[in-house]
C-alpha positions as MATLAB code, in Angstrom:
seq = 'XXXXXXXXXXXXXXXXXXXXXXXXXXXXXXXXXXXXXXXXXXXXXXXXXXXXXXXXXXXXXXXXXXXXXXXXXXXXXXXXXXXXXXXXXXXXXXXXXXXXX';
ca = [
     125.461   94.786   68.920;
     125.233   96.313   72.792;
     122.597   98.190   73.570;
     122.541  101.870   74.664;
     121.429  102.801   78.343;
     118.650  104.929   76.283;
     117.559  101.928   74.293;
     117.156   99.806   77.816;
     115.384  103.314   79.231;
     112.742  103.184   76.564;
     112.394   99.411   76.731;
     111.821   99.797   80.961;
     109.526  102.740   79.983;
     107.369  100.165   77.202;
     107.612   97.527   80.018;
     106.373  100.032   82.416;
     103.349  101.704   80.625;
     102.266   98.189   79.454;
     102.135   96.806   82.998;
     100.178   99.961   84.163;
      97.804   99.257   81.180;
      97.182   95.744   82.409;
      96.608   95.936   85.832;
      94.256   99.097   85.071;
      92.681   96.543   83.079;
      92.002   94.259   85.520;
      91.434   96.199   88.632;
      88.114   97.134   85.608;
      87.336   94.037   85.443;
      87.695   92.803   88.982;
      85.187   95.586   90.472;
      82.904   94.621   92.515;
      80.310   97.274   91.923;
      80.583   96.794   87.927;
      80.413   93.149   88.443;
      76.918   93.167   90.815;
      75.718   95.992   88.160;
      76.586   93.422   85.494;
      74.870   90.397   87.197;
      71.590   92.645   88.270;
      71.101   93.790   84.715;
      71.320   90.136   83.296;
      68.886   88.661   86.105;
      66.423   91.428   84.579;
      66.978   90.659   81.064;
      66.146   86.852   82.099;
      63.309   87.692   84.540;
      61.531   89.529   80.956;
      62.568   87.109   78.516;
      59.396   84.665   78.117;
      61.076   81.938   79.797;
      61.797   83.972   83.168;
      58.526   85.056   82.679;
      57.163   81.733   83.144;
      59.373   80.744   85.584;
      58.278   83.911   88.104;
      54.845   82.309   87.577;
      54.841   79.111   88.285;
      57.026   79.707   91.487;
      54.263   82.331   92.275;
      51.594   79.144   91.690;
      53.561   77.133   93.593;
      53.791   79.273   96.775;
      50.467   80.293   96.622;
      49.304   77.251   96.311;
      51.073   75.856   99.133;
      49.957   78.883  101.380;
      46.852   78.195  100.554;
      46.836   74.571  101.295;
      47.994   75.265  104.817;
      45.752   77.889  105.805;
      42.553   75.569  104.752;
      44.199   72.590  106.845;
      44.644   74.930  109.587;
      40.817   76.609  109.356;
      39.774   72.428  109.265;
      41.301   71.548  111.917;
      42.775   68.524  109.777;
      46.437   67.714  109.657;
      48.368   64.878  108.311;
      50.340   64.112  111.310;
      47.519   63.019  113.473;
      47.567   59.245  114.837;
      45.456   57.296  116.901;
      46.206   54.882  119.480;
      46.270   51.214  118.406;
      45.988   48.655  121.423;
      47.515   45.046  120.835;
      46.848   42.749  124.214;
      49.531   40.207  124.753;
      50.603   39.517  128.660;
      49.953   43.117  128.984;
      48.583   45.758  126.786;
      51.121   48.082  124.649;
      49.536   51.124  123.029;
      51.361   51.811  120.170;
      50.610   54.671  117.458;
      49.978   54.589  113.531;
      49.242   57.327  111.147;
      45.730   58.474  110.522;
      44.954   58.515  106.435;
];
């Protein structure tokens, strides 16, 4: 059985409104305001959970305790990188340098 030129109309309108539906949908989803809103508030969920909690911590530790460790070197006037000269004699002497322990 043919179909009327109103039966097509309504079925380009259905088409219609359900496309408009979808890509109002996903221009929702795709924003990039919601989506740094929605990634924000689970980084602060995580940073309060116990877990985060601990996490924020030791990374605190660590960098203190690496600041820390430099600014003592520094005040002691003792770094790792120092060397010393070593002096092996053959025909003629070669100074060559090691690391100092």
């Amino acid at each position: 059985m043919p179909r009327t030129p109103e039966q097509i109309q309504q079925e380009i309108d259905a088409a219609r409104e359900s496309l408009g539906a979808t890509l109002d949908e996903l221009a929702f989803r795709t924003n990039p305001q919601r989506l740094a809103d929605q990634g924000k508030a689970k980084v602060q969920e995580f940073l309060q959970s116990p877990p985060g909690i601990a996490l924020v911590s030791v990374v605190g530790l660590t960098v203190t305790f690496v600041v820390t460790r430099k600014v003592v070197r520094r005040v002691r006037g003792t770094d790792r990188r120092r060397v010393e000269p070593v002096v092996t004699y053959r025909r003629e002497p070669v100074v060559t340098y090691r690391k100092v322990r």
